[in-house]
Coordinates of N, CA and C in Angstrom, one line a residue:
X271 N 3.5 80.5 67.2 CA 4.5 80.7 68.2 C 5.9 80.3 67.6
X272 N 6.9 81.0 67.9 CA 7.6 80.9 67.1 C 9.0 80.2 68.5
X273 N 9.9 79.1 67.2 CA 10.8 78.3 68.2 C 12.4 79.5 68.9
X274 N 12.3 79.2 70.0 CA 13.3 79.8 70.4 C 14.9 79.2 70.1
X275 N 15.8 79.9 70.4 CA 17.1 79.4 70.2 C 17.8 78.9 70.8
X276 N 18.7 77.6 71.0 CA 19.3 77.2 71.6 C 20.4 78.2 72.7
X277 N 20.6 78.2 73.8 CA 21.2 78.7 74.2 C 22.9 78.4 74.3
X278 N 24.1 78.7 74.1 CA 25.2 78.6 74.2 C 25.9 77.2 74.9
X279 N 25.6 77.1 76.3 CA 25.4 76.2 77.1 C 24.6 74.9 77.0
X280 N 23.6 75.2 76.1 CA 22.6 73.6 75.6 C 23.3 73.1 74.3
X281 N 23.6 73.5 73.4 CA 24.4 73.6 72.4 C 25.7 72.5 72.8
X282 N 26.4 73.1 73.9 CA 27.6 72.2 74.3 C 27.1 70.9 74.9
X283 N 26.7 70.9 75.5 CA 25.5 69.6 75.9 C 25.2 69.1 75.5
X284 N 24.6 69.2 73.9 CA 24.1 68.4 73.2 C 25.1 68.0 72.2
X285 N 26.3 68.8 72.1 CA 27.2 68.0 71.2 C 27.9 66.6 72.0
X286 N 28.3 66.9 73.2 CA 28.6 66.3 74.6 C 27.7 64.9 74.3
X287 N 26.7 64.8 74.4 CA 25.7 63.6 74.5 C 25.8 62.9 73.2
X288 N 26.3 63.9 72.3 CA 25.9 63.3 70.6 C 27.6 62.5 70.5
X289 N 28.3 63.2 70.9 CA 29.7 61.9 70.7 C 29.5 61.1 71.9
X290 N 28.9 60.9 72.8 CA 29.1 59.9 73.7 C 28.1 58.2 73.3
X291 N 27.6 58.8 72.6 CA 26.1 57.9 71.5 C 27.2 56.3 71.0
X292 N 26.3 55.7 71.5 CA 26.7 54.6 70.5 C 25.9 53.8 70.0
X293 N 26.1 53.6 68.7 CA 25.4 52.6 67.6 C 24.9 51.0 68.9
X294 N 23.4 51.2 68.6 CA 23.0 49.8 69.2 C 23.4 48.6 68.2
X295 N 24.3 47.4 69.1 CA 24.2 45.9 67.5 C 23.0 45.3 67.6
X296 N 23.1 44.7 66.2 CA 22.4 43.9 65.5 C 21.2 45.1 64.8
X297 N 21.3 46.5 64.8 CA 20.2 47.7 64.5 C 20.9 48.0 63.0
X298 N 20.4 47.8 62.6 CA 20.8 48.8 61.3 C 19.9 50.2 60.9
X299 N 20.8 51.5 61.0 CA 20.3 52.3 61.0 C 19.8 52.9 59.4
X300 N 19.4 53.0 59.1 CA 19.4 53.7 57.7 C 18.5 55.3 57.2
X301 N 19.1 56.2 56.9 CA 18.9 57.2 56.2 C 18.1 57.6 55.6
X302 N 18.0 56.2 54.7 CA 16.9 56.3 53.5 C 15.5 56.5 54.3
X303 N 14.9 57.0 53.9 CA 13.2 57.3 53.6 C 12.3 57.1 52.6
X304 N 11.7 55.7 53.0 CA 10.8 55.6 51.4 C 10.4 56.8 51.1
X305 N 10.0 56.9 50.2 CA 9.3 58.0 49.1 C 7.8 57.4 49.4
X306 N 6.8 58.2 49.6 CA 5.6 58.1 49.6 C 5.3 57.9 48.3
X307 N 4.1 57.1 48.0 CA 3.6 56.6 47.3 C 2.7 57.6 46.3
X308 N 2.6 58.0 45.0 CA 2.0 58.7 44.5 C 0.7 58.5 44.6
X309 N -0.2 59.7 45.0 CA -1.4 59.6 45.0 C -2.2 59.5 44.2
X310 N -3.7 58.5 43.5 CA -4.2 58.1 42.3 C -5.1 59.3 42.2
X311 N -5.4 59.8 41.5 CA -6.5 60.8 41.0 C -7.3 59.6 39.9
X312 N -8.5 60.6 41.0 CA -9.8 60.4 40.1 C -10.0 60.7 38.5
X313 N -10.4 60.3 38.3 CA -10.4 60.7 36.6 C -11.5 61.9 36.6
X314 N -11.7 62.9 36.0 CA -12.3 63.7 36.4 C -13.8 63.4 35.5
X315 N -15.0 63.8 35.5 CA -16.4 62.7 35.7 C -16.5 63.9 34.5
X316 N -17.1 63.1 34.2 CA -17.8 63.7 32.1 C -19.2 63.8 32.7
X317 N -19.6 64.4 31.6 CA -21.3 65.1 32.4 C -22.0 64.3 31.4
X318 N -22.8 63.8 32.5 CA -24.3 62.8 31.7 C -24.9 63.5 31.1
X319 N -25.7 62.7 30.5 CA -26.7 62.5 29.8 C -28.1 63.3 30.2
X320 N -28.5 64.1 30.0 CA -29.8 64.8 30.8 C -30.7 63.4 31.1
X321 N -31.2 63.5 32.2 CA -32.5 62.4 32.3 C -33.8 62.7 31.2
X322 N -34.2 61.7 30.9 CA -35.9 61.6 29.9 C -36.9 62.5 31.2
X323 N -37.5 63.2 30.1 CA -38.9 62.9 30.9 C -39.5 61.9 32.1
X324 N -39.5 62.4 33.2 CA -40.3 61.3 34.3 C -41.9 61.5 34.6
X325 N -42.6 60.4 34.3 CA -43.7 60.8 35.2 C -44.0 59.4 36.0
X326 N -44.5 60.0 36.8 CA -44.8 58.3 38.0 C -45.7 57.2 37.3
X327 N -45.6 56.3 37.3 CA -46.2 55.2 36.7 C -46.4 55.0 35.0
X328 N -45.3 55.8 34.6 CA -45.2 55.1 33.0 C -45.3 53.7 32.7
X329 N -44.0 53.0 33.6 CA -43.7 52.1 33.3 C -44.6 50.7 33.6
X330 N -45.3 51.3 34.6 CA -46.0 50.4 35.3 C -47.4 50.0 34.2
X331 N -47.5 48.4 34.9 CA -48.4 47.7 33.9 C -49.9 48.1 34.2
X332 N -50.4 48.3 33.0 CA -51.9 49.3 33.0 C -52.8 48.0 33.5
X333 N -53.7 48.2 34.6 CA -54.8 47.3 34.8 C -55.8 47.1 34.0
X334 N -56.1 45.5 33.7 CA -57.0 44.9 33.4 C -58.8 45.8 33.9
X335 N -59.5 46.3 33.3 CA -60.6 46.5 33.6 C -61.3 45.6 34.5
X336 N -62.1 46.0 35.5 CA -62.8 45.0 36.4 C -64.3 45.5 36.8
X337 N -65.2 44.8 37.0 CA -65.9 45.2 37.2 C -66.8 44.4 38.5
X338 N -66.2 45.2 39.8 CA -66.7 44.1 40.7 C -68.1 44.7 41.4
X339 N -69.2 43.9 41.2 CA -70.6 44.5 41.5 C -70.4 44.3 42.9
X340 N -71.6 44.7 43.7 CA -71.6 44.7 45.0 C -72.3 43.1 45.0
X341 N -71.8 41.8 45.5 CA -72.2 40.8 45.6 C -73.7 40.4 46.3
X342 N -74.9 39.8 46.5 CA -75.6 40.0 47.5 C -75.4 39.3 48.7
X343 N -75.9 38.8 49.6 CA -75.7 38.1 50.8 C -75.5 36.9 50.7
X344 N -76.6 36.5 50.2 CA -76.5 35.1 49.2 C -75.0 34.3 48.9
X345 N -75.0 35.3 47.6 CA -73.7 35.1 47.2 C -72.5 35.2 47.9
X346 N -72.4 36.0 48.8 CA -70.8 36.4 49.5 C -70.8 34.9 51.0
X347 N -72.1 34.6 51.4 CA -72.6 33.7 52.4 C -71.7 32.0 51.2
X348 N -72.0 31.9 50.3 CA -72.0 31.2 49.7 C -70.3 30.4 48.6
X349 N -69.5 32.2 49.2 CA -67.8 31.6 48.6 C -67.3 32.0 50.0
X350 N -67.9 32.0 50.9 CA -67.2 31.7 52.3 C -66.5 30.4 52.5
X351 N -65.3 30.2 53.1 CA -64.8 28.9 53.2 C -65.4 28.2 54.2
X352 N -65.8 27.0 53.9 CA -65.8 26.2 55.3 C -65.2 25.6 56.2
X353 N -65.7 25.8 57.7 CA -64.9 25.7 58.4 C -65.0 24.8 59.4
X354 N -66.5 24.5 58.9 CA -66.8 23.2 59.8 C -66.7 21.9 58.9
X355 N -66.9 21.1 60.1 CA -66.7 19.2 59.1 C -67.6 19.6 57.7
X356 N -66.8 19.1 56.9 CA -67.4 18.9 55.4 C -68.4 17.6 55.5
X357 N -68.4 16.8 55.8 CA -69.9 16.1 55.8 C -70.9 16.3 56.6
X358 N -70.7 17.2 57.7 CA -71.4 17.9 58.6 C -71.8 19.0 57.6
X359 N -71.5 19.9 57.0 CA -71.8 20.9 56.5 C -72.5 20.8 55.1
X360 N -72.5 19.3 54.3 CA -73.2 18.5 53.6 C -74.4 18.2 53.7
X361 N -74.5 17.9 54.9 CA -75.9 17.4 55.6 C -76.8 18.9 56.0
X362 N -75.9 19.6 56.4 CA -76.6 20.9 56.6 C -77.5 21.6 55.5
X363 N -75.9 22.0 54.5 CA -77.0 22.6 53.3 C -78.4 21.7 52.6
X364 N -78.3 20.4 52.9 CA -79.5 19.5 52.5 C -80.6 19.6 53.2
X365 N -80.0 20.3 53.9 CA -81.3 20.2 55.4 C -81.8 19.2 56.5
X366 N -80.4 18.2 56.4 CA -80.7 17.2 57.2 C -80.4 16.9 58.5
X367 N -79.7 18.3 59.2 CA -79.4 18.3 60.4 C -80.4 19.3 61.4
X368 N -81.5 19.2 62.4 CA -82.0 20.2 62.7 C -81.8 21.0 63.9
X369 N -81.8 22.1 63.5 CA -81.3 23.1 64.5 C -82.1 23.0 66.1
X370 N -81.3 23.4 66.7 CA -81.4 23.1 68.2 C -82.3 23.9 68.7
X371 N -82.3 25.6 68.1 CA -83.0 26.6 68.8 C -83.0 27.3 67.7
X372 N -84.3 28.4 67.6 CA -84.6 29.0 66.3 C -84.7 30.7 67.2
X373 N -84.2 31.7 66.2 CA -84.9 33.4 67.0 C -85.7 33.7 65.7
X374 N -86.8 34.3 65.5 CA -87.2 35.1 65.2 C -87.2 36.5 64.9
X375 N -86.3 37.8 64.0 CA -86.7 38.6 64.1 C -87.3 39.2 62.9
X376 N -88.5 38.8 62.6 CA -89.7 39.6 62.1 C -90.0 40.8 62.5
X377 N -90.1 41.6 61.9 CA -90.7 43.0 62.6 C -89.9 44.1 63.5
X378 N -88.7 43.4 64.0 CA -87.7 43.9 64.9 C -87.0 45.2 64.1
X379 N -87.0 46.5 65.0 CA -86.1 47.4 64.4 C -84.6 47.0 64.4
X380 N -83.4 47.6 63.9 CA -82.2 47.0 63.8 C -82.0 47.0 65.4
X381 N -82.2 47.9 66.6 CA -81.4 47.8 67.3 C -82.1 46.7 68.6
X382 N -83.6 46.6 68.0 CA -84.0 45.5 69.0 C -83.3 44.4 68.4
X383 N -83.4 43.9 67.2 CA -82.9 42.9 66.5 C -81.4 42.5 66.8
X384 N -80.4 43.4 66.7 CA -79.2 43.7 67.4 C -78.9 43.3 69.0
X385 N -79.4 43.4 69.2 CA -79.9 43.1 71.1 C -80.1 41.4 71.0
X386 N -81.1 41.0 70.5 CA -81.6 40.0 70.4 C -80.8 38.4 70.0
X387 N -80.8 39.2 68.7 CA -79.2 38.2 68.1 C -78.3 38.0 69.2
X388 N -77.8 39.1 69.8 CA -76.2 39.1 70.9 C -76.7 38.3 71.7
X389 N -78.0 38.6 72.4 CA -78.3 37.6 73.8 C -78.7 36.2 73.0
X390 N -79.4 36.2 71.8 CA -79.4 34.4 71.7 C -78.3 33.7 71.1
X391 N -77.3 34.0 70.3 CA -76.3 33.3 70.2 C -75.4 33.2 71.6
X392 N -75.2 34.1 72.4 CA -74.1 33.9 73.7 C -75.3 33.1 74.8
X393 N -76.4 33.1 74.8 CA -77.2 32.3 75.3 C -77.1 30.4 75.0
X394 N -77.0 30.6 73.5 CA -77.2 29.5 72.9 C -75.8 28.3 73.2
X395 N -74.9 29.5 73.0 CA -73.4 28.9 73.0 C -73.0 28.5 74.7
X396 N -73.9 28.9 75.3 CA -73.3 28.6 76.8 C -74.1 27.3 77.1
X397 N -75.2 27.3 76.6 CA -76.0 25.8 76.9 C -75.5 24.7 76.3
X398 N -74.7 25.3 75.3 CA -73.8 24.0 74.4 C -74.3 24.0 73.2
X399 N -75.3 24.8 72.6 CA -75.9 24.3 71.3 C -74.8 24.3 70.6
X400 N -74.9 23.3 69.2 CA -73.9 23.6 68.2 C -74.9 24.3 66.7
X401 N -75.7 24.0 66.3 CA -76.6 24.7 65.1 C -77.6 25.5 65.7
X402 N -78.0 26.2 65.3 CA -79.2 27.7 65.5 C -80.0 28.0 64.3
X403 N -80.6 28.6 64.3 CA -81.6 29.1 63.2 C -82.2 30.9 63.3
X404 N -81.9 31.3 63.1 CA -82.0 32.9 62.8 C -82.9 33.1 61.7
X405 N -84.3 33.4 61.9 CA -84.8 33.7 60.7 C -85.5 35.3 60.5
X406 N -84.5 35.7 59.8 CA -84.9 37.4 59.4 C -85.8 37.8 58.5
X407 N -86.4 37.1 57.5 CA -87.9 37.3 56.5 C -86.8 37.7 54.8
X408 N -87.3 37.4 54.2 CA -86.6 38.0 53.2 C -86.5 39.8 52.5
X409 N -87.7 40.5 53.1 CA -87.7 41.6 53.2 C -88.5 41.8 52.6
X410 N -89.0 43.1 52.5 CA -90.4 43.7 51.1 C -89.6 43.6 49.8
X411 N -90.9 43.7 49.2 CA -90.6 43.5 47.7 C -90.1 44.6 47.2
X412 N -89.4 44.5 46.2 CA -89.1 46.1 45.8 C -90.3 47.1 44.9
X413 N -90.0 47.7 45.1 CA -90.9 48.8 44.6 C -90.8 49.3 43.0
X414 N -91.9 48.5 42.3 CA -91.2 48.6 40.5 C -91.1 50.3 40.0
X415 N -91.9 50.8 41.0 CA -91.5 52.6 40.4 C -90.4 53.3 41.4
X416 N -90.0 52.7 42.2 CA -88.4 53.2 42.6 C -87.6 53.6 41.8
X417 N -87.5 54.9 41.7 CA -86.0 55.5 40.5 C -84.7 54.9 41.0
X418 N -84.8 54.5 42.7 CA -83.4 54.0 42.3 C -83.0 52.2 42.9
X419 N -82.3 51.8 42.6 CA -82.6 49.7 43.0 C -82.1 50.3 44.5
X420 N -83.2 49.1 45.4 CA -82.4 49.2 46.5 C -82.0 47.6 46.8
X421 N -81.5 47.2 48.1 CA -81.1 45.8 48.7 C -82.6 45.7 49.4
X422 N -83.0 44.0 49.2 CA -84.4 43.5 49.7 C -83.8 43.3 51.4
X423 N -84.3 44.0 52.3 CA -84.0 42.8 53.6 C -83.2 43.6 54.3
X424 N -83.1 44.5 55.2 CA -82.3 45.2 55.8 C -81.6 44.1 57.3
X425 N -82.6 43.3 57.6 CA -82.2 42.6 58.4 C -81.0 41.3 57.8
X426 N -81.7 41.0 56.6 CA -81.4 39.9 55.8 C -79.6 40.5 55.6
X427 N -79.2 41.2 55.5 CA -78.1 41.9 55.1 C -77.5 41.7 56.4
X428 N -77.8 42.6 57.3 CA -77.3 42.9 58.2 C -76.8 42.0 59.2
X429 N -77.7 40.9 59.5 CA -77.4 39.9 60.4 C -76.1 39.0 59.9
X430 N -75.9 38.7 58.9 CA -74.5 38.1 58.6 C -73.1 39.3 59.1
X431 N -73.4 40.5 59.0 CA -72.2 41.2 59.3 C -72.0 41.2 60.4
X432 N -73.4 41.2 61.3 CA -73.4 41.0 63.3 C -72.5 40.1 63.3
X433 N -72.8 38.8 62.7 CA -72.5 37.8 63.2 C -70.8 37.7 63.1
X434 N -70.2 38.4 62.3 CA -68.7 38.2 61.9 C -67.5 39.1 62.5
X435 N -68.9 39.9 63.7 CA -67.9 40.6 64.3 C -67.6 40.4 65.8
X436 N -66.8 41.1 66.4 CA -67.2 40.7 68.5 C -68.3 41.6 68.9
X437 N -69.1 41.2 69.7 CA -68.5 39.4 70.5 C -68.6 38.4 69.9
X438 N -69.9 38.4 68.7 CA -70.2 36.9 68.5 C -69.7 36.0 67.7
X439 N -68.5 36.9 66.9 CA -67.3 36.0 66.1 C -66.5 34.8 66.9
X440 N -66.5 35.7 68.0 CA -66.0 34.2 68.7 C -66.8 33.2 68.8
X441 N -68.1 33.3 69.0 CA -68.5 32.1 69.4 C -69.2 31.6 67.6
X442 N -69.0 32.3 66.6 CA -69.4 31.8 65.6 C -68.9 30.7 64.5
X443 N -69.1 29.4 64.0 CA -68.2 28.9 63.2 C -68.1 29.0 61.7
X444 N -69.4 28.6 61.5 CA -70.3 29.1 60.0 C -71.6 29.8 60.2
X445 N -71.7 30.0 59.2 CA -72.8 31.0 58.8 C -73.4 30.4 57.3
X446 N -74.4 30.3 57.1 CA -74.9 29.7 56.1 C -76.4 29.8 55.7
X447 N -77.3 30.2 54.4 CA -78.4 30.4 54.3 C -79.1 28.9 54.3
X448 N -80.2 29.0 55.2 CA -81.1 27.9 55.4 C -81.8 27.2 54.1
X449 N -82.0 25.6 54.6 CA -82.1 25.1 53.1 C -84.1 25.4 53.4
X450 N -84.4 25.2 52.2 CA -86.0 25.5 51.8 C -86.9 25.1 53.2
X451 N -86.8 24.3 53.7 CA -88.1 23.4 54.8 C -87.7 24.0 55.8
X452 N -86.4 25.0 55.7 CA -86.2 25.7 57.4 C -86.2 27.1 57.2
X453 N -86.8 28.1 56.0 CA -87.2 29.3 55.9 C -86.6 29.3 54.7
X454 N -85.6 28.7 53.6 CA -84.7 29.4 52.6 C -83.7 30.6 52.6
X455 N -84.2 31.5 51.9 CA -83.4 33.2 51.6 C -83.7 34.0 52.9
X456 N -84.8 33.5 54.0 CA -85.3 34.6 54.9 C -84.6 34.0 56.0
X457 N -83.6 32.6 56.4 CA -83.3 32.4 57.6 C -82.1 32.4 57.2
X458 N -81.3 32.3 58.3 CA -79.5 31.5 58.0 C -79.3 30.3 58.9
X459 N -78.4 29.1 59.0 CA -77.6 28.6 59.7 C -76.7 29.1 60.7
X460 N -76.9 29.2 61.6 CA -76.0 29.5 62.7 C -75.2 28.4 63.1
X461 N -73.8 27.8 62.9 CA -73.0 26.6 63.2 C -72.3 27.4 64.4
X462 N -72.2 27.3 65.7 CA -71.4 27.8 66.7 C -70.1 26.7 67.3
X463 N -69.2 27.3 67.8 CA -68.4 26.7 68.1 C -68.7 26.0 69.4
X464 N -67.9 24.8 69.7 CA -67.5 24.4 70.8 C -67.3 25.2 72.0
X465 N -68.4 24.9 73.3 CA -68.0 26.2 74.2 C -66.8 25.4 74.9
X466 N -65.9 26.1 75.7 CA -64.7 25.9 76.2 C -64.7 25.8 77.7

């Protein structure tokens, strides 16, 4: 858009207004106009270095070989931490504390056994018991012409994983393989918690 022209009449007007002007005091007017400040330029960027070769995990530290077997029941029952009184749990593995109530599952398929277990520990734990006795058998022998190893004890296995899960993790404290005079490898300790 383009500016239009003063008209003849605005022109006198504005000279009119421009002598009538007077200097405000104590203002000092001035003319000058800083000069803007030169602007800094970038230095202009030099071209890298191509990158090396990348592949993921060069740098990273190569692991130690391991070789972790599948532990047995025994054993994994046995670097459990304890959680009950340490001289209570002394007397236990010695076998000098005797359990309150014992189940039996000999002969039980898993899911009668399964059943069984759930109703006698939440049975047990409501009457107040604090120790139990679970005795699962050690299992058949293995079979010396088996081509392949198997685990002795399907019950023997399995009843420690029942036990560490819900429901009856809650009510469970320790878990622990029975000392010789109360079945050995074929029973566990059942230590239950305080009912509430």
């Amino acid at each position: 858009m383009s500016r239009r022209k003063l008209r003849p009449d605005e022109v006198e007007l504005w000279e009119l207004v421009a002598r009538s002007a007077e200097k405000l005091p104590g203002r000092k007017v001035t003319a000058d106009i800083p000069a803007p400040k030169p602007l800094k330029l970038r230095k202009p960027m030099l071209p890298r270095d191509p990158l090396p070769d990348f592949a993921l995990g060069v740098r990273a530290p190569t692991p130690q070989e391991r070789h972790d077997f599948y532990a047995s029941t025994s054993d994994r029952l046995s670097q459990d931490p304890v959680r009950m009184d340490a001289k209570a749990f002394g007397r236990l593995k010695r076998g000098k504390l005797q359990p309150e109530a014992r189940l039996d599952l000999h002969g039980m398929t898993l899911d009668q056994a399964h059943r069984e277990l759930a109703g006698f520990i939440l049975g047990t734990q409501m009457r107040g018991f604090r120790l139990v006795l679970v005795i699962t058998g050690k299992g058949m022998r293995e079979d010396p012409h088996d081509p392949m190893p198997r685990r002795r004890g399907v019950l023997k296995t399995q009843v420690p994983q029942w036990l560490r899960m819900p429901p009856l993790s809650a009510c469970v404290l320790q878990v622990s393989e029975a000392h010789i005079k109360h079945g050995g490898g074929g029973a566990y300790y059942v230590y239950l918690k305080k009912r509430r």
